[in-house]
PDB file of C-alpha atoms in Angstrom:
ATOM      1  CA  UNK A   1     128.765   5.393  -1.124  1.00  0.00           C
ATOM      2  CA  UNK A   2     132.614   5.508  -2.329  1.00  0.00           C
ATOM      3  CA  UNK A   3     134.145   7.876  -3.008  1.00  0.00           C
ATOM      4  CA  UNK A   4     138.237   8.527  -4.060  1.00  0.00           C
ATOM      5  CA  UNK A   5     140.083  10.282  -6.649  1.00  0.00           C
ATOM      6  CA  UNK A   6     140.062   8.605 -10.039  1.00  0.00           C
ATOM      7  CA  UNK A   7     142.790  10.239 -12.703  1.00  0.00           C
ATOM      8  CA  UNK A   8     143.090  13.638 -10.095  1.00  0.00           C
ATOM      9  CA  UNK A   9     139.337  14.033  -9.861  1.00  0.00           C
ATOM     10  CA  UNK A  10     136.464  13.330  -7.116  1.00  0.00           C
ATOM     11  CA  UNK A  11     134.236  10.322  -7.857  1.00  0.00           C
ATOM     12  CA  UNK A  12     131.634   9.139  -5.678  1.00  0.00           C
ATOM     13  CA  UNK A  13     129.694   5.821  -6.171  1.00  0.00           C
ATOM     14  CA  UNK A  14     126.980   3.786  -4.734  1.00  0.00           C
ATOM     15  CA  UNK A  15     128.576   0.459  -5.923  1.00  0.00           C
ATOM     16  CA  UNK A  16     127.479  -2.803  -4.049  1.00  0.00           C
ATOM     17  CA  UNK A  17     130.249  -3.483  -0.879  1.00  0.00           C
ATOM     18  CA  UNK A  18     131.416  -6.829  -2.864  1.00  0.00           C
ATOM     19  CA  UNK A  19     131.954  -5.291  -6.217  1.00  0.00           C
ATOM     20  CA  UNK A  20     135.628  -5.397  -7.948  1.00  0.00           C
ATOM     21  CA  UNK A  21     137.114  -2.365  -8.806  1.00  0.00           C
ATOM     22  CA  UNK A  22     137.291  -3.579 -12.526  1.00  0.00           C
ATOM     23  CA  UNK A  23     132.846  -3.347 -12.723  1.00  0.00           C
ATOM     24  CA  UNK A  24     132.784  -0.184 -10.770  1.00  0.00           C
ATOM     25  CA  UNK A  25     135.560   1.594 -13.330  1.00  0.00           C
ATOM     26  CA  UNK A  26     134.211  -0.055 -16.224  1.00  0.00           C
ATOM     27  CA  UNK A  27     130.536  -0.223 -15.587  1.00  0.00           C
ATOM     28  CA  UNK A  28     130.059   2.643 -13.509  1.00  0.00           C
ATOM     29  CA  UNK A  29     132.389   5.517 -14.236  1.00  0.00           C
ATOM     30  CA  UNK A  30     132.928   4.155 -17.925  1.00  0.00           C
ATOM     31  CA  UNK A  31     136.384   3.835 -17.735  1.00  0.00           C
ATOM     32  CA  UNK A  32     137.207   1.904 -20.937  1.00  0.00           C
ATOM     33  CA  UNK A  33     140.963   1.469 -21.151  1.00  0.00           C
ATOM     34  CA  UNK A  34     141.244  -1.925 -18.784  1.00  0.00           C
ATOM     35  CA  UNK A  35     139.869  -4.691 -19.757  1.00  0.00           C
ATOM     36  CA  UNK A  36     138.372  -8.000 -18.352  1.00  0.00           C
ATOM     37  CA  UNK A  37     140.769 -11.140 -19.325  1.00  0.00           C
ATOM     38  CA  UNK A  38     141.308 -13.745 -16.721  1.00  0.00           C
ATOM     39  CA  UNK A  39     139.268 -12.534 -14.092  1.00  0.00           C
ATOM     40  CA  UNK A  40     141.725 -14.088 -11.719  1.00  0.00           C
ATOM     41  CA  UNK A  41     144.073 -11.412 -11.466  1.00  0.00           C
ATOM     42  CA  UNK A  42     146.672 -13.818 -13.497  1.00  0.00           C
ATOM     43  CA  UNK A  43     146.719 -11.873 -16.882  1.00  0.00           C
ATOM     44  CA  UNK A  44     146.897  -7.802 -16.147  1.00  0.00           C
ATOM     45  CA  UNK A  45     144.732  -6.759 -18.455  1.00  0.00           C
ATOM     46  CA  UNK A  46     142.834  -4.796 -15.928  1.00  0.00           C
ATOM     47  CA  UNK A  47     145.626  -3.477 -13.947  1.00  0.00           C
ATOM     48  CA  UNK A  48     145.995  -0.263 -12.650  1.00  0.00           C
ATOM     49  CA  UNK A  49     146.913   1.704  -9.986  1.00  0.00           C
ATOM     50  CA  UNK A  50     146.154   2.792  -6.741  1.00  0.00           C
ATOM     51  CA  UNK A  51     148.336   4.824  -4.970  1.00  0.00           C
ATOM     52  CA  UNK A  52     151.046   4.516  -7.444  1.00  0.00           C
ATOM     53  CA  UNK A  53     151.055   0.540  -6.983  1.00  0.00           C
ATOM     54  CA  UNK A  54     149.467  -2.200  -9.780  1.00  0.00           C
ATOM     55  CA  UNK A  55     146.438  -3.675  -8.634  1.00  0.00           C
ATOM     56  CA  UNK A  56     145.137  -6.619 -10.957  1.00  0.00           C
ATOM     57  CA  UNK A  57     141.560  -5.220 -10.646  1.00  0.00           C
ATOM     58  CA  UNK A  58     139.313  -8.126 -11.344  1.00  0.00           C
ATOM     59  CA  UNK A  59     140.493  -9.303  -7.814  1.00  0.00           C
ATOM     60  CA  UNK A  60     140.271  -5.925  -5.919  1.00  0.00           C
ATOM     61  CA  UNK A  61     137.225  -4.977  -4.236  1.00  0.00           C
ATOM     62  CA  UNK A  62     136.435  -1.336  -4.801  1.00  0.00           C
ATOM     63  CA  UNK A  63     136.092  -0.272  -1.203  1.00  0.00           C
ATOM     64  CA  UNK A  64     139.909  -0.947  -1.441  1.00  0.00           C
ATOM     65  CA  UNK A  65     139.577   2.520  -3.036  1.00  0.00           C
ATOM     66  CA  UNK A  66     138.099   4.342  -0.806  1.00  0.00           C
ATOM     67  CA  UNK A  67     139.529   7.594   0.284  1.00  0.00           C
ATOM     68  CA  UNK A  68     142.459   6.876  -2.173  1.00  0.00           C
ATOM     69  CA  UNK A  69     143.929   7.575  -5.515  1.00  0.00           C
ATOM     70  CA  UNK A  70     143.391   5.334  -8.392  1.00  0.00           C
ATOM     71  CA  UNK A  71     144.803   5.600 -12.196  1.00  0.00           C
ATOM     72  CA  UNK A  72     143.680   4.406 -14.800  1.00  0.00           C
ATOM     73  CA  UNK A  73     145.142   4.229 -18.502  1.00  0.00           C
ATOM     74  CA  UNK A  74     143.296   7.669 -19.379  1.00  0.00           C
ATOM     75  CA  UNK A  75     145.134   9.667 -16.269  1.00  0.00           C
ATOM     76  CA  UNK A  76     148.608   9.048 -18.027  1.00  0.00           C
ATOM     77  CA  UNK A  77     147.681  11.755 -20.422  1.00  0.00           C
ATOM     78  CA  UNK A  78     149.875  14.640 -20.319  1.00  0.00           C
ATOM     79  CA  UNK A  79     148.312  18.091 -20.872  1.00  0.00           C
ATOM     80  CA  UNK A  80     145.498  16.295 -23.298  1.00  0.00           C
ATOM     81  CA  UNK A  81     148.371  14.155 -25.260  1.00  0.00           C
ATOM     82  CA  UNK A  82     149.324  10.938 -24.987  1.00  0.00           C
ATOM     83  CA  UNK A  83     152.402  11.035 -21.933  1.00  0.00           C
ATOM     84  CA  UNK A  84     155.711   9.601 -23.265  1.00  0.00           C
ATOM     85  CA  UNK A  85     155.443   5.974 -22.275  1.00  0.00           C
ATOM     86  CA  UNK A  86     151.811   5.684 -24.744  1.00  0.00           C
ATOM     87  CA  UNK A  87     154.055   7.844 -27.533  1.00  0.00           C
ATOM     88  CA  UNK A  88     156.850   5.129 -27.295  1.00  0.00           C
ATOM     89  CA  UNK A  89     154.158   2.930 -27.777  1.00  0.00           C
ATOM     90  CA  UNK A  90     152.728   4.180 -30.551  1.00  0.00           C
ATOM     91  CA  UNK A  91     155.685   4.839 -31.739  1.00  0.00           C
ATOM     92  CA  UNK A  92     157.218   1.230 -31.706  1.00  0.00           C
ATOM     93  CA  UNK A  93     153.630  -0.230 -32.926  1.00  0.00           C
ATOM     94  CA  UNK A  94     153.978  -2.212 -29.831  1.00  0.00           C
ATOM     95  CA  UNK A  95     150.465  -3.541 -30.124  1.00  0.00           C
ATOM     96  CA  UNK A  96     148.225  -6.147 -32.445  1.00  0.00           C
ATOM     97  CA  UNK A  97     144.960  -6.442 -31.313  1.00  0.00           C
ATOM     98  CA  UNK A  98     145.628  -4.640 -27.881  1.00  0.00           C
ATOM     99  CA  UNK A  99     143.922  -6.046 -25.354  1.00  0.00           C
ATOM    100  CA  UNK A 100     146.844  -6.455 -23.027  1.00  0.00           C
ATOM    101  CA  UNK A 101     148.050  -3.051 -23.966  1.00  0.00           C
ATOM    102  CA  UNK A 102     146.760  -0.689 -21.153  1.00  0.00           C
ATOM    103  CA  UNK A 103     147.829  -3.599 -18.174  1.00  0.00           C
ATOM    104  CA  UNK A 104     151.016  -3.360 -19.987  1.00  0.00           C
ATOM    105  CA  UNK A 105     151.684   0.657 -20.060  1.00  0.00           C
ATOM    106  CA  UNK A 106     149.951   0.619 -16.477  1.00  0.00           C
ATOM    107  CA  UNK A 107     152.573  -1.712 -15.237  1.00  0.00           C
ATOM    108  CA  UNK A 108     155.415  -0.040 -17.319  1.00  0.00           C
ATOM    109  CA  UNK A 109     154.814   3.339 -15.841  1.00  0.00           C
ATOM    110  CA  UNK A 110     154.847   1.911 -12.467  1.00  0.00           C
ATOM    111  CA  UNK A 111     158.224   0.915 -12.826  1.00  0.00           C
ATOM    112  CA  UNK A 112     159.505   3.931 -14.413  1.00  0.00           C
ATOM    113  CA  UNK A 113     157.788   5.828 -11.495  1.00  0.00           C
ATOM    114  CA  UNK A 114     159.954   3.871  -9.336  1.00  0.00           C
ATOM    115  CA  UNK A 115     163.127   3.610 -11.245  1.00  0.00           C
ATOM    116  CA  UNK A 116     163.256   6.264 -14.320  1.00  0.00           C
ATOM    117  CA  UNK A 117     166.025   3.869 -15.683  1.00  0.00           C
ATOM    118  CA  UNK A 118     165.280   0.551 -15.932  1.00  0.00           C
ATOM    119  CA  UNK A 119     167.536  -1.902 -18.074  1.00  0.00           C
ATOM    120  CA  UNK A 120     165.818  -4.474 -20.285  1.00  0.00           C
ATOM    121  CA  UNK A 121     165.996  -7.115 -17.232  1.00  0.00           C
ATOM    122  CA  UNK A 122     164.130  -4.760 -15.253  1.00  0.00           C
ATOM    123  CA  UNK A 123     161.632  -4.086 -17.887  1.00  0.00           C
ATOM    124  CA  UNK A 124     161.522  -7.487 -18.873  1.00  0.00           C
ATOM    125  CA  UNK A 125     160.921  -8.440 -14.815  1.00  0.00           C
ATOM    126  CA  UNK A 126     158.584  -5.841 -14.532  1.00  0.00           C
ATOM    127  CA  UNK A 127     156.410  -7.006 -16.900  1.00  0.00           C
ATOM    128  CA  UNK A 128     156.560 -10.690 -16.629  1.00  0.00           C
ATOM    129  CA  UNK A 129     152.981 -11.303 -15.217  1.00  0.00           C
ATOM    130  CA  UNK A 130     151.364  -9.389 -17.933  1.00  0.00           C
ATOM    131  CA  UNK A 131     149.901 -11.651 -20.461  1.00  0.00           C
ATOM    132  CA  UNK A 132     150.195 -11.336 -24.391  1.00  0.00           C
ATOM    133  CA  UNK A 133     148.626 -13.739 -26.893  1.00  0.00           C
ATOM    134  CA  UNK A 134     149.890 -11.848 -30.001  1.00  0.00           C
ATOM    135  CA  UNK A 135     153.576 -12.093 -29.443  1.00  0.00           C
ATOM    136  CA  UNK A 136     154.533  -8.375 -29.222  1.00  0.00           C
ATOM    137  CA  UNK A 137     156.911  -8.411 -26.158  1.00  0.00           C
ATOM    138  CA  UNK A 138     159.952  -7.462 -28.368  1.00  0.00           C
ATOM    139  CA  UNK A 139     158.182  -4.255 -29.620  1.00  0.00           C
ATOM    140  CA  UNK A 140     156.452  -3.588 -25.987  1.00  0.00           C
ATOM    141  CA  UNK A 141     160.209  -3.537 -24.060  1.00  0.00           C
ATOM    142  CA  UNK A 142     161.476  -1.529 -26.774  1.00  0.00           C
ATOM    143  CA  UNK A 143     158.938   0.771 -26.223  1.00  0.00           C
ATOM    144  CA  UNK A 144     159.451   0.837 -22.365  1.00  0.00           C
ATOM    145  CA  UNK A 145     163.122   1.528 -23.099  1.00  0.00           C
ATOM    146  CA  UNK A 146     162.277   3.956 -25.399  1.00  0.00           C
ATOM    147  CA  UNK A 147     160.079   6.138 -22.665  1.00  0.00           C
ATOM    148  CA  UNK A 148     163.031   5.569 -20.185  1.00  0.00           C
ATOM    149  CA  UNK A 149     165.786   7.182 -22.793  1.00  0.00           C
TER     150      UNK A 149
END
């Protein structure tokens, strides 16, 4: 059995010892935000966090989890509503198709959780090992700058 806190609530699972943390959220406790890409932890489209830090979680075993916090795209909400960073954006159609999206406002927010300021270099840093075929960078750091003003 594991068993940690996924988006502020108690989940316990009987997921196989070797299994990624991407299968268990997806497949298990049908979290559908993060996505599969790579599946060598080289494009984030399955990031998210665990204890505040990105994890690339087509590389993570889920026992990794265990007794800890992990968030997901859906536990940015704020009071039901999409939190400021997933308004921005909206808000700056920062997406085409999408897939990259929640990797990309997963590792967004963990830089604005550790600096609520971040210039475009930062942002642009930040976000360097998170993969987009469609070409919306321009619109996705304008978003992240637009959360941060």
């Amino acid at each position: 059995m594991l068993s940690f806190k996924l988006n502020d609530r108690d989940v316990t699972t009987d997921a196989p010892s070797d299994a990624t943390l991407l299968w268990v959220l997806t497949d298990d406790l049908k979290q559908h935000g993060l996505k599969f890409g790579c599946g060598l932890s080289q494009c984030g489209a399955c990031d998210v966090m665990i204890e505040g830090a990105v994890v690339r979680s087509c590389q993570t075993k889920a026992s990794s989890a265990a007794g800890r916090s992990v968030t997901t795209l859906a536990g940015l909400k704020e009071n039901g509503k999409a939190s400021k960073l997933q308004q921005a954006f909206i808000d700056e159609q920062a997406a085409q198709c999408g897939y990259c999206l929640s990797g990309m406002i997963m590792t967004a927010q963990a830089l604005i959780d550790r600096n609520p300021k971040p210039t475009e270099s930062d942002v642009r840093a930040a976000l360097n090992g998170n993969l987009c075929r469609c070409g919306t960078h321009t619109r996705i750091i304008r978003a992240v700058l637009r959360a941060t003003a």
